[in-house]
Amino acid sequence: MQASRARLFKEYKEVQREKTADPDIQLVCDDSNIFKWTALIKGPSETPFEGGVFQLAFSVPEQYPLQPPQVRFLTKIFHPNVHFKTGEICLDILKNAWSPAWTLQSVCRAIIALMAHPEPDSPLNCDSGNLLRSGDVRGYQSMARMYTRLAAMPKKG
Amino acid sequence: MASGFISDPPLSKKKRTNGSAKLKQIKLDVRREQWLSRVKKGCNVDSNGRMDNCPSSKHTASEENRSSCKEMTRKGEDIEGTCIQDSDSRSTINSPDRSTYSHDESSGKDFSGSSSNSISTSCSGNDSEEEDDDGCLDDWEAVADALYANDKSHSVVSESPAEHEAECRYTVLEDDKNPRVDFSKADFKSEVPESKPNRRAWKPDDTLRPRCLPNLSKQRNSPLNPNWRGSRKTVPWAWQTIIPQPSQCPICYEDLDVTDSSFLPCSCGFHLCLFCHKKILEADARCPSCRKLYDHVDGNVGLNIGAKAFCITQSCRTGTGW
C-alpha cells in the first residue's frame, strides 16, 4: 500500500519533470486519488490512428508495481486488440508479462506500439481482427481511420 | 444611418455628445466590419455598403467631434467613477465592471439590452450625484439615445443587412466559442508541437530512455542464448562493470545504498534494492528485467552470486533484527 503510493508519487514527479520529453504522451494524475491516472496519447504516424488523440484511463492496484495497472481506452478505437465497447486492452505486459520495472509512462509507450502493430491473432475486437486476418488491410485501415475521425479528432465547424 | 442628424451642426452640448456617441458607434462598426470581413468573406455586399457609409459619416462626425473626443475619454472615467461610488445602491447586475463593459463593448447586436442597462445606471447616478459633471450625465443619456436611435436606424433604414450582419455575428461568435469550450484534446494538440513521426520505443542508447525500463536486448540474450550457459559465471560480473549502476532502485525509485548496489540477484545484471527483491520473491519471484525465476538462477548456476545474495540477505535480516 505505502510502497505503491511512494512509487506512484515518484512517477508523478518524474512525469512533471520530463513533461516535454515525450510529446506523444500526456500523463495526468487524478487530483484527489493517486491511484487514478489519465493519459492522452497521440495516434502514431503512418497508421490509421494518425492525427487522433486517444484517452486512456489507468486504475492502479495497491500492489503496484508488483501488479500491473488496469488500462483501458476511454476513446473509441477500432483496433483488433482493444474491446470496442469497454476499451479493454489485450496486451501481454498488462497481464502475465508484466514486470515491476515498467512504469505508467512506458505502458503508454507500449500501447502506442500496439496501435502501430496490431496482433490480429488475439483479438478483442473480432471484426477488426478478422479484417486483418483475411488480409483486408485496406478495409481495416479505412474503418480504423473512420473511427479515429469520429471519436479521436476535435470536431470541426 | 441617420444622415440628417449627422449633417446638422453641433447646436447644443447634447447634440455634440450625441455625435460623439455616434463616432464611437462608428468606430465600433468599423472594427466589427474588419472583424467580420476577416472572419467571413461571404458577405461582401453588406460590408462594402457599410464601408461606404462609414468613412463619410466619420468625416462629418470627426470635424465636429474632434474636441469631444477628449471629453469622451473623460466621460468614460467619470462614468466609472459614478459607478464605483454608488455601486452599493445597485444590484449585482449593474456592478461597475459590467456597466462600463456594456458601455465600451456594446455592439449592434445587443444595443437594446445594453442601452436600457446604461439608462438605468445613469438614472441612479443622476439621483445620487447632483453636483457631478453635468456633461457626463448628459453624455450618458445622449449615448443611450444615440445607441437607441442608431439601433432603430439600423433596423429601419437598412434592416436586411443589419439583420444579416447580426446573424453573421451570431454564427461567428458560435464558431469562435466552440473550439475554446472544446474538450481538452484540442488544448493538448495545440500545446504539443507537431512531433516527428515517432512510433518506435526507445533505443537502448537513447538518452530519453528511462533507466528503469527493462533492457530488451539484454533480455533476449540472457535466458535464451545457448552459448550463455557456459559463461554464466563470469558475464554478470562483467556486466556489472560495464553497465552504469543505477542510483535508484528501478522498482521503488528509492536510492540504492552500497549494499543494494553490490547486490545482483539475477544473472542478467538487473539491480534492485533488497526490499523490492524480497517482495518480488514473495510474489512471482521473477526478475523484473529478464523475467527469469530468481530461485532457478540462484539454485542451479549462479552459485557465487546466490551465495553472495544469500549472505547479504542474511546480514540484512540480522541487521534489521538488531
Short mmCIF file of C-alpha atoms in Angstrom, two decimals:
data_model
loop_
_atom_site.label_atom_id
_atom_site.label_comp_id
_atom_site.label_asym_id
_atom_site.label_seq_id
_atom_site.Cartn_x
_atom_site.Cartn_y
_atom_site.Cartn_z
CA MET A 1 0.00 0.00 0.00
CA GLN A 2 2.56 2.56 1.11
CA ALA A 3 5.15 1.30 -1.34
CA SER A 4 2.78 1.70 -4.27
CA ARG A 5 1.88 5.18 -3.15
CA ALA A 6 5.52 6.13 -2.80
CA ARG A 7 6.36 4.75 -6.18
CA LEU A 8 3.40 6.47 -7.85
CA PHE A 9 4.43 9.71 -6.23
CA LYS A 10 7.93 9.29 -7.62
CA GLU A 11 6.48 8.56 -11.04
CA TYR A 12 4.33 11.65 -10.76
CA LYS A 13 7.40 13.74 -10.05
CA GLU A 14 9.20 12.11 -12.94
CA VAL A 15 6.30 12.91 -15.25
CA GLN A 16 6.29 16.51 -14.08
CA ARG A 17 10.00 16.82 -14.63
CA GLU A 18 10.07 15.26 -18.07
CA LYS A 19 6.88 16.74 -19.36
CA THR A 20 8.39 17.74 -22.67
CA ALA A 21 10.48 14.58 -23.06
CA ASP A 22 7.77 12.69 -24.88
CA PRO A 23 5.37 14.91 -26.80
CA ASP A 24 3.14 11.97 -27.74
CA ILE A 25 2.17 11.15 -24.18
CA GLN A 26 0.50 13.32 -21.61
CA LEU A 27 0.03 11.63 -18.27
CA VAL A 28 -2.16 13.29 -15.71
CA CYS A 29 -2.82 12.11 -12.20
CA ASP A 30 -6.23 12.48 -10.67
CA ASP A 31 -6.32 15.45 -8.31
CA SER A 32 -7.60 13.54 -5.34
CA ASN A 33 -6.55 9.95 -5.98
CA ILE A 34 -3.03 8.98 -6.93
CA PHE A 35 -4.27 5.52 -7.98
CA LYS A 36 -6.29 7.02 -10.83
CA TRP A 37 -4.48 8.38 -13.82
CA THR A 38 -5.48 9.61 -17.23
CA ALA A 39 -3.29 9.65 -20.28
CA LEU A 40 -3.69 11.33 -23.64
CA ILE A 41 -1.71 9.66 -26.37
CA LYS A 42 -1.34 10.67 -29.97
CA GLY A 43 -2.03 8.11 -32.61
CA PRO A 44 1.24 7.01 -34.19
CA SER A 45 2.02 8.37 -37.61
CA GLU A 46 1.63 6.26 -40.73
CA THR A 47 -1.20 4.38 -39.07
CA PRO A 48 -4.95 4.88 -39.39
CA PHE A 49 -4.82 6.47 -35.94
CA GLU A 50 -2.61 9.32 -37.04
CA GLY A 51 -3.95 12.71 -36.04
CA GLY A 52 -6.17 11.30 -33.33
CA VAL A 53 -5.77 11.86 -29.62
CA PHE A 54 -6.80 8.91 -27.50
CA GLN A 55 -7.66 8.99 -23.86
CA LEU A 56 -6.60 6.19 -21.56
CA ALA A 57 -7.80 5.51 -18.04
CA PHE A 58 -5.37 3.96 -15.58
CA SER A 59 -6.52 2.24 -12.46
CA VAL A 60 -3.52 1.33 -10.35
CA PRO A 61 -3.84 -1.53 -7.85
CA GLU A 62 -2.48 -1.25 -4.34
CA GLN A 63 0.09 -3.97 -5.09
CA TYR A 64 1.60 -1.85 -7.82
CA PRO A 65 4.29 -2.21 -9.13
CA LEU A 66 4.12 -5.93 -8.43
CA GLN A 67 0.72 -5.97 -10.11
CA PRO A 68 0.11 -4.26 -13.45
CA PRO A 69 -2.14 -1.24 -13.72
CA GLN A 70 -5.51 -1.70 -15.37
CA VAL A 71 -5.63 0.36 -18.51
CA ARG A 72 -8.47 0.93 -20.91
CA PHE A 73 -9.29 3.23 -23.75
CA LEU A 74 -11.85 5.89 -22.99
CA THR A 75 -11.82 6.98 -26.63
CA LYS A 76 -13.46 4.67 -29.11
CA ILE A 77 -10.92 2.91 -31.24
CA PHE A 78 -11.16 0.29 -33.95
CA HIS A 79 -8.25 -2.00 -33.19
CA PRO A 80 -8.04 -5.81 -33.02
CA ASN A 81 -6.65 -5.80 -29.50
CA VAL A 82 -8.98 -3.25 -27.97
CA HIS A 83 -12.52 -4.09 -26.98
CA PHE A 84 -14.76 -1.80 -28.95
CA LYS A 85 -17.31 -1.24 -26.18
CA THR A 86 -15.32 -1.39 -22.96
CA GLY A 87 -11.98 -0.15 -24.22
CA GLU A 88 -10.22 -3.10 -22.59
CA ILE A 89 -6.74 -3.69 -23.97
CA CYS A 90 -5.25 -7.08 -24.73
CA LEU A 91 -1.57 -6.57 -24.14
CA ASP A 92 0.74 -9.13 -22.61
CA ILE A 93 2.62 -6.66 -20.46
CA LEU A 94 -0.64 -5.65 -18.84
CA LYS A 95 -1.35 -9.29 -17.99
CA ASN A 96 1.16 -12.08 -17.44
CA ALA A 97 4.21 -10.41 -18.90
CA TRP A 98 4.05 -7.51 -16.52
CA SER A 99 7.26 -6.50 -14.89
CA PRO A 100 7.61 -4.12 -11.97
CA ALA A 101 10.23 -2.31 -13.96
CA TRP A 102 7.58 -0.92 -16.25
CA THR A 103 6.17 2.50 -15.47
CA LEU A 104 2.92 4.17 -16.43
CA GLN A 105 4.85 6.15 -18.99
CA SER A 106 6.38 3.05 -20.52
CA VAL A 107 2.96 1.39 -20.55
CA CYS A 108 1.70 4.30 -22.63
CA ARG A 109 4.65 3.80 -24.92
CA ALA A 110 3.79 0.12 -25.24
CA ILE A 111 0.18 0.93 -26.07
CA ILE A 112 1.31 3.31 -28.81
CA ALA A 113 3.46 0.49 -30.16
CA LEU A 114 0.46 -1.82 -30.03
CA MET A 115 -1.58 0.69 -32.02
CA ALA A 116 1.06 0.66 -34.71
CA HIS A 117 1.45 -3.12 -34.64
CA PRO A 118 -1.86 -4.87 -34.01
CA GLU A 119 -1.94 -8.55 -33.08
CA PRO A 120 -4.91 -9.94 -35.03
CA ASP A 121 -4.38 -13.41 -33.62
CA SER A 122 -5.52 -12.48 -30.13
CA PRO A 123 -8.41 -10.23 -30.94
CA LEU A 124 -10.75 -8.47 -28.56
CA ASN A 125 -12.43 -6.81 -31.50
CA CYS A 126 -13.24 -9.70 -33.79
CA ASP A 127 -14.42 -7.57 -36.70
CA SER A 128 -11.16 -5.74 -36.76
CA GLY A 129 -9.15 -8.90 -36.23
CA ASN A 130 -10.97 -10.74 -38.99
CA LEU A 131 -10.36 -7.95 -41.47
CA LEU A 132 -6.65 -8.18 -40.83
CA ARG A 133 -6.58 -11.96 -40.72
CA SER A 134 -8.35 -12.20 -44.05
CA GLY A 135 -5.77 -9.85 -45.47
CA ASP A 136 -8.09 -6.89 -45.98
CA VAL A 137 -5.62 -4.33 -44.74
CA ARG A 138 -7.31 -1.58 -46.69
CA GLY A 139 -10.66 -2.34 -45.14
CA TYR A 140 -9.15 -2.37 -41.68
CA GLN A 141 -7.36 0.89 -42.28
CA SER A 142 -10.38 2.71 -43.60
CA MET A 143 -12.54 1.51 -40.74
CA ALA A 144 -9.92 2.46 -38.19
CA ARG A 145 -9.45 5.83 -39.84
CA MET A 146 -13.15 6.48 -39.84
CA TYR A 147 -13.43 5.78 -36.13
CA THR A 148 -10.36 7.88 -35.47
CA ARG A 149 -12.05 10.77 -37.28
CA LEU A 150 -15.30 10.21 -35.47
CA ALA A 151 -14.04 9.74 -31.96
CA ALA A 152 -10.47 10.90 -31.60
CA MET A 153 -10.32 14.14 -33.51
CA PRO A 154 -11.66 17.55 -32.46
CA LYS A 155 -14.90 18.23 -34.25
CA LYS A 156 -14.87 20.87 -36.91
CA GLY A 157 -17.39 23.65 -37.58
CA MET B 1 -27.82 55.71 -40.89
CA ALA B 2 -29.38 58.89 -39.63
CA SER B 3 -27.61 61.10 -42.13
CA GLY B 4 -29.75 64.16 -41.44
CA PHE B 5 -28.64 64.15 -37.89
CA ILE B 6 -25.02 63.90 -38.76
CA SER B 7 -25.06 66.79 -41.19
CA ASP B 8 -26.53 69.09 -38.54
CA PRO B 9 -24.05 71.48 -36.99
CA PRO B 10 -23.40 70.93 -33.30
CA LEU B 11 -26.05 73.17 -31.73
CA SER B 12 -26.05 72.05 -28.18
CA LYS B 13 -23.86 70.09 -25.93
CA LYS B 14 -26.26 67.28 -26.04
CA LYS B 15 -26.12 67.13 -29.76
CA ARG B 16 -22.40 67.19 -29.73
CA THR B 17 -22.14 64.40 -27.28
CA ASN B 18 -24.74 62.57 -29.23
CA GLY B 19 -22.36 62.90 -32.12
CA SER B 20 -19.53 61.59 -30.05
CA ALA B 21 -21.57 58.59 -29.22
CA LYS B 22 -22.17 58.22 -32.89
CA LEU B 23 -18.46 58.46 -33.54
CA LYS B 24 -17.88 55.77 -31.04
CA GLN B 25 -20.57 53.71 -32.62
CA ILE B 26 -18.97 54.20 -36.00
CA LYS B 27 -15.67 53.08 -34.62
CA LEU B 28 -17.31 50.03 -33.24
CA ASP B 29 -18.96 49.39 -36.55
CA VAL B 30 -15.69 49.71 -38.40
CA ARG B 31 -14.00 47.38 -36.02
CA ARG B 32 -16.77 44.90 -36.33
CA GLU B 33 -16.64 45.27 -40.06
CA GLN B 34 -12.97 44.47 -40.12
CA TRP B 35 -13.53 41.56 -37.91
CA LEU B 36 -16.37 40.26 -39.97
CA SER B 37 -14.57 40.67 -43.24
CA ARG B 38 -11.62 38.91 -41.76
CA VAL B 39 -13.62 36.00 -40.49
CA LYS B 40 -16.33 35.77 -43.06
CA LYS B 41 -15.64 36.75 -46.60
CA GLY B 42 -19.08 35.74 -47.76
CA CYS B 43 -20.96 38.98 -47.00
CA ASN B 44 -19.02 41.31 -49.21
CA VAL B 45 -22.07 43.25 -50.26
CA ASP B 46 -23.01 44.24 -46.78
CA SER B 47 -19.58 45.15 -45.71
CA ASN B 48 -18.95 47.19 -48.82
CA GLY B 49 -22.15 49.09 -48.49
CA ARG B 50 -21.45 49.79 -44.90
CA MET B 51 -17.89 50.61 -45.52
CA ASP B 52 -19.06 53.29 -47.95
CA ASN B 53 -21.21 54.74 -45.28
CA CYS B 54 -18.72 54.70 -42.57
CA PRO B 55 -15.89 56.89 -43.82
CA SER B 56 -18.17 59.69 -44.99
CA SER B 57 -20.15 59.80 -41.82
CA LYS B 58 -16.96 59.56 -39.92
CA HIS B 59 -15.69 62.51 -41.85
CA THR B 60 -18.61 64.72 -40.96
CA ALA B 61 -18.64 63.49 -37.49
CA SER B 62 -14.95 63.86 -36.97
CA GLU B 63 -14.76 67.59 -37.65
CA GLU B 64 -17.46 68.37 -35.19
CA ASN B 65 -16.24 65.89 -32.67
CA ARG B 66 -12.57 66.49 -32.63
CA SER B 67 -13.00 68.39 -29.43
CA SER B 68 -15.42 65.98 -27.94
CA CYS B 69 -13.05 63.11 -28.29
CA LYS B 70 -11.23 64.18 -25.20
CA GLU B 71 -14.49 64.64 -23.45
CA MET B 72 -15.44 61.16 -24.40
CA THR B 73 -12.46 59.66 -22.73
CA ARG B 74 -13.01 61.79 -19.69
CA LYS B 75 -16.59 60.82 -19.73
CA GLY B 76 -15.63 57.21 -19.56
CA GLU B 77 -13.65 57.85 -16.43
CA ASP B 78 -16.47 59.83 -14.91
CA ILE B 79 -18.90 57.09 -15.55
CA GLU B 80 -16.64 54.65 -13.98
CA GLY B 81 -16.31 56.94 -11.01
CA THR B 82 -20.03 57.27 -10.51
CA CYS B 83 -20.47 53.60 -10.91
CA ILE B 84 -17.95 52.83 -8.26
CA GLN B 85 -19.25 55.48 -5.91
CA ASP B 86 -22.80 54.32 -5.74
CA SER B 87 -22.27 50.74 -6.56
CA ASP B 88 -23.77 49.70 -3.27
CA SER B 89 -27.14 51.10 -4.26
CA ARG B 90 -27.24 48.87 -7.30
CA SER B 91 -27.89 45.30 -7.90
CA THR B 92 -25.08 43.00 -8.78
CA ILE B 93 -26.04 43.11 -12.41
CA ASN B 94 -25.11 46.77 -12.59
CA SER B 95 -21.77 46.33 -10.94
CA PRO B 96 -19.06 48.74 -12.12
CA ASP B 97 -17.35 46.26 -14.34
CA ARG B 98 -20.48 45.23 -16.04
CA SER B 99 -21.80 48.69 -16.75
CA THR B 100 -18.53 50.02 -18.06
CA TYR B 101 -18.13 46.93 -20.08
CA SER B 102 -21.53 47.24 -21.63
CA HIS B 103 -20.77 50.85 -22.42
CA ASP B 104 -17.43 50.20 -24.01
CA GLU B 105 -18.07 46.98 -25.74
CA SER B 106 -21.71 47.31 -26.62
CA SER B 107 -22.22 46.43 -30.21
CA GLY B 108 -25.02 46.41 -32.69
CA LYS B 109 -26.34 43.07 -31.69
CA ASP B 110 -27.40 43.85 -28.14
CA PHE B 111 -27.98 47.52 -28.23
CA SER B 112 -31.41 47.40 -26.76
CA GLY B 113 -30.28 45.40 -23.78
CA SER B 114 -27.16 47.33 -23.04
CA SER B 115 -28.67 50.71 -23.66
CA SER B 116 -31.51 50.08 -21.27
CA ASN B 117 -28.99 48.89 -18.81
CA SER B 118 -26.96 52.03 -19.16
CA ILE B 119 -30.03 54.18 -18.87
CA SER B 120 -30.88 52.64 -15.58
CA THR B 121 -27.39 53.16 -14.24
CA SER B 122 -27.30 56.72 -15.41
CA CYS B 123 -30.60 57.42 -13.72
CA SER B 124 -29.49 56.10 -10.43
CA GLY B 125 -26.28 58.02 -10.77
CA ASN B 126 -28.24 61.15 -11.51
CA ASP B 127 -30.20 60.83 -8.34
CA SER B 128 -27.32 60.32 -6.07
CA GLU B 129 -24.83 62.79 -7.55
CA GLU B 130 -26.20 66.18 -8.35
CA GLU B 131 -23.03 68.24 -8.26
CA ASP B 132 -21.26 65.87 -10.55
CA ASP B 133 -20.30 66.98 -14.01
CA ASP B 134 -23.50 67.60 -15.91
CA GLY B 135 -21.82 66.79 -19.17
CA CYS B 136 -21.16 63.35 -18.02
CA LEU B 137 -24.74 62.63 -17.19
CA ASP B 138 -25.96 64.33 -20.32
CA ASP B 139 -23.49 62.26 -22.18
CA TRP B 140 -24.82 59.15 -20.65
CA GLU B 141 -28.35 59.90 -21.71
CA ALA B 142 -27.13 61.04 -25.05
CA VAL B 143 -25.20 57.90 -25.51
CA ALA B 144 -28.22 55.89 -24.67
CA ASP B 145 -30.34 57.95 -27.06
CA ALA B 146 -27.82 57.65 -29.79
CA LEU B 147 -27.45 53.98 -29.31
CA TYR B 148 -31.15 53.53 -29.33
CA ALA B 149 -31.60 55.75 -32.37
CA ASN B 150 -28.82 54.02 -34.10
CA ASP B 151 -30.33 50.72 -33.37
CA LYS B 152 -33.60 51.91 -34.78
CA SER B 153 -31.99 53.32 -37.84
CA HIS B 154 -30.21 50.06 -38.31
CA SER B 155 -33.40 48.17 -38.26
CA VAL B 156 -35.45 50.71 -40.25
CA VAL B 157 -33.12 52.09 -42.87
CA SER B 158 -31.13 49.02 -43.64
CA GLU B 159 -32.89 46.25 -41.96
CA SER B 160 -31.76 43.39 -44.12
CA PRO B 161 -28.02 44.00 -43.98
CA ALA B 162 -28.19 44.70 -40.30
CA GLU B 163 -30.08 41.56 -39.63
CA HIS B 164 -27.86 39.61 -41.87
CA GLU B 165 -24.92 41.01 -40.08
CA ALA B 166 -26.34 40.09 -36.77
CA GLU B 167 -26.78 36.58 -37.99
CA CYS B 168 -23.25 36.51 -39.25
CA ARG B 169 -22.12 37.74 -35.95
CA TYR B 170 -24.00 35.05 -34.19
CA THR B 171 -22.50 32.35 -36.28
CA VAL B 172 -19.08 33.85 -35.96
CA LEU B 173 -19.46 34.02 -32.23
CA GLU B 174 -20.51 30.45 -32.03
CA ASP B 175 -17.73 29.37 -34.28
CA ASP B 176 -15.36 31.30 -32.19
CA LYS B 177 -16.53 29.89 -28.94
CA ASN B 178 -16.76 26.28 -29.80
CA PRO B 179 -13.13 25.40 -30.07
CA ARG B 180 -12.40 27.14 -26.83
CA VAL B 181 -15.04 25.27 -24.95
CA ASP B 182 -13.98 22.12 -26.62
CA PHE B 183 -12.54 19.16 -24.85
CA SER B 184 -9.01 19.28 -23.58
CA LYS B 185 -7.86 17.29 -26.53
CA ALA B 186 -7.72 20.46 -28.53
CA ASP B 187 -5.55 22.04 -25.89
CA PHE B 188 -3.34 19.07 -25.87
CA LYS B 189 -2.97 19.24 -29.56
CA SER B 190 -2.15 22.88 -29.60
CA GLU B 191 0.18 22.63 -26.65
CA VAL B 192 2.20 19.86 -28.06
CA PRO B 193 4.26 20.77 -31.05
CA GLU B 194 3.89 18.57 -34.05
CA SER B 195 6.40 15.90 -33.44
CA LYS B 196 8.42 13.97 -35.85
CA PRO B 197 7.00 10.58 -36.76
CA ASN B 198 7.75 8.54 -33.75
CA ARG B 199 6.32 5.10 -33.42
CA ARG B 200 9.26 3.23 -32.05
CA ALA B 201 10.19 2.61 -28.49
CA TRP B 202 13.41 3.96 -27.11
CA LYS B 203 16.66 2.70 -28.38
CA PRO B 204 18.96 1.24 -25.75
CA ASP B 205 21.35 4.16 -26.05
CA ASP B 206 18.63 6.80 -26.15
CA THR B 207 19.19 9.49 -23.59
CA LEU B 208 15.46 9.92 -23.06
CA ARG B 209 15.00 6.29 -22.24
CA PRO B 210 14.05 5.82 -18.60
CA ARG B 211 16.61 3.89 -16.67
CA CYS B 212 14.02 1.64 -15.16
CA LEU B 213 12.87 0.19 -18.50
CA PRO B 214 13.79 -3.44 -18.92
CA ASN B 215 16.58 -3.79 -21.38
CA LEU B 216 15.06 -5.93 -24.08
CA SER B 217 18.25 -6.71 -25.93
CA LYS B 218 19.69 -7.98 -22.72
CA GLN B 219 16.58 -9.93 -22.06
CA ARG B 220 16.79 -11.58 -25.44
CA ASN B 221 20.37 -12.54 -24.84
CA SER B 222 20.32 -13.83 -21.36
CA PRO B 223 17.80 -16.60 -20.95
CA LEU B 224 17.63 -17.93 -24.49
CA ASN B 225 21.12 -17.85 -25.83
CA PRO B 226 22.53 -21.39 -25.69
CA ASN B 227 26.11 -20.13 -25.59
CA TRP B 228 25.18 -18.32 -22.49
CA ARG B 229 25.21 -21.40 -20.33
CA GLY B 230 28.96 -21.84 -20.38
CA SER B 231 29.90 -18.32 -19.46
CA ARG B 232 27.23 -17.64 -16.95
CA LYS B 233 29.56 -17.28 -14.10
CA THR B 234 31.70 -14.56 -15.47
CA VAL B 235 29.45 -12.41 -17.58
CA PRO B 236 27.23 -10.97 -14.88
CA TRP B 237 30.26 -9.51 -13.20
CA ALA B 238 31.45 -8.16 -16.48
CA TRP B 239 28.10 -6.56 -16.93
CA GLN B 240 28.25 -5.16 -13.53
CA THR B 241 31.33 -3.24 -14.50
CA ILE B 242 30.13 -2.26 -17.98
CA ILE B 243 26.60 -1.18 -17.23
CA PRO B 244 26.45 2.07 -15.30
CA GLN B 245 24.90 1.26 -11.99
CA PRO B 246 21.61 2.98 -11.36
CA SER B 247 21.50 5.22 -8.35
CA GLN B 248 17.87 4.39 -7.70
CA CYS B 249 16.03 1.14 -7.42
CA PRO B 250 14.04 0.89 -10.64
CA ILE B 251 11.13 -0.64 -8.77
CA CYS B 252 10.54 1.61 -5.80
CA TYR B 253 12.66 4.56 -7.02
CA GLU B 254 14.40 4.74 -3.66
CA ASP B 255 18.13 5.44 -3.64
CA LEU B 256 20.32 2.36 -3.69
CA ASP B 257 22.78 2.18 -0.83
CA VAL B 258 26.14 0.39 -1.02
CA THR B 259 24.72 -2.98 -0.08
CA ASP B 260 21.95 -2.65 -2.62
CA SER B 261 24.22 -1.65 -5.46
CA SER B 262 26.51 -4.62 -4.88
CA PHE B 263 23.50 -6.93 -4.79
CA LEU B 264 22.98 -8.83 -8.04
CA PRO B 265 20.23 -11.36 -7.62
CA CYS B 266 19.92 -12.24 -11.29
CA SER B 267 22.43 -13.20 -13.93
CA CYS B 268 21.05 -10.52 -16.21
CA GLY B 269 22.64 -7.91 -14.03
CA PHE B 270 19.48 -6.13 -13.09
CA HIS B 271 19.91 -4.04 -9.99
CA LEU B 272 17.22 -3.58 -7.43
CA CYS B 273 17.05 -2.96 -3.74
CA LEU B 274 16.83 -5.79 -1.23
CA PHE B 275 13.43 -4.70 -0.09
CA CYS B 276 11.92 -4.96 -3.57
CA HIS B 277 13.75 -8.21 -4.20
CA LYS B 278 12.18 -9.70 -1.11
CA LYS B 279 8.76 -8.54 -2.19
CA ILE B 280 9.22 -9.99 -5.65
CA LEU B 281 10.39 -13.28 -4.16
CA GLU B 282 7.18 -13.38 -2.20
CA ALA B 283 5.15 -12.63 -5.33
CA ASP B 284 6.07 -14.25 -8.65
CA ALA B 285 9.83 -14.45 -7.90
CA ARG B 286 10.84 -13.45 -11.41
CA CYS B 287 13.46 -10.93 -12.34
CA PRO B 288 11.77 -7.69 -13.48
CA SER B 289 14.21 -7.35 -16.34
CA CYS B 290 14.56 -10.82 -17.88
CA ARG B 291 11.54 -12.40 -16.13
CA LYS B 292 13.50 -15.46 -15.22
CA LEU B 293 12.78 -17.10 -11.90
CA TYR B 294 15.15 -15.87 -9.24
CA ASP B 295 15.27 -19.22 -7.48
CA HIS B 296 16.31 -21.03 -10.62
CA VAL B 297 19.25 -18.73 -11.12
CA ASP B 298 20.33 -18.87 -7.52
CA GLY B 299 19.97 -22.59 -7.03
CA ASN B 300 21.43 -24.04 -10.19
CA VAL B 301 24.10 -21.93 -11.72
CA GLY B 302 24.97 -18.63 -10.22
CA LEU B 303 26.44 -20.18 -7.14
CA ASN B 304 28.65 -17.41 -6.03
CA ILE B 305 26.03 -14.83 -6.88
CA GLY B 306 23.47 -16.80 -5.00
CA ALA B 307 25.80 -17.22 -2.09
CA LYS B 308 26.54 -13.57 -2.04
CA ALA B 309 22.90 -12.68 -2.23
CA PHE B 310 22.20 -15.14 0.49
CA CYS B 311 24.88 -13.64 2.67
CA ILE B 312 23.61 -10.18 2.08
CA THR B 313 20.05 -11.07 2.83
CA GLN B 314 21.23 -12.86 5.93
CA SER B 315 23.19 -9.89 7.13
CA CYS B 316 20.33 -7.66 6.27
CA ARG B 317 17.98 -9.78 8.29
CA THR B 318 20.23 -9.85 11.27
CA GLY B 319 20.82 -6.16 10.89
CA THR B 320 17.14 -5.45 10.95
CA GLY B 321 16.81 -7.87 13.84
CA TRP B 322 19.12 -5.81 15.95
#
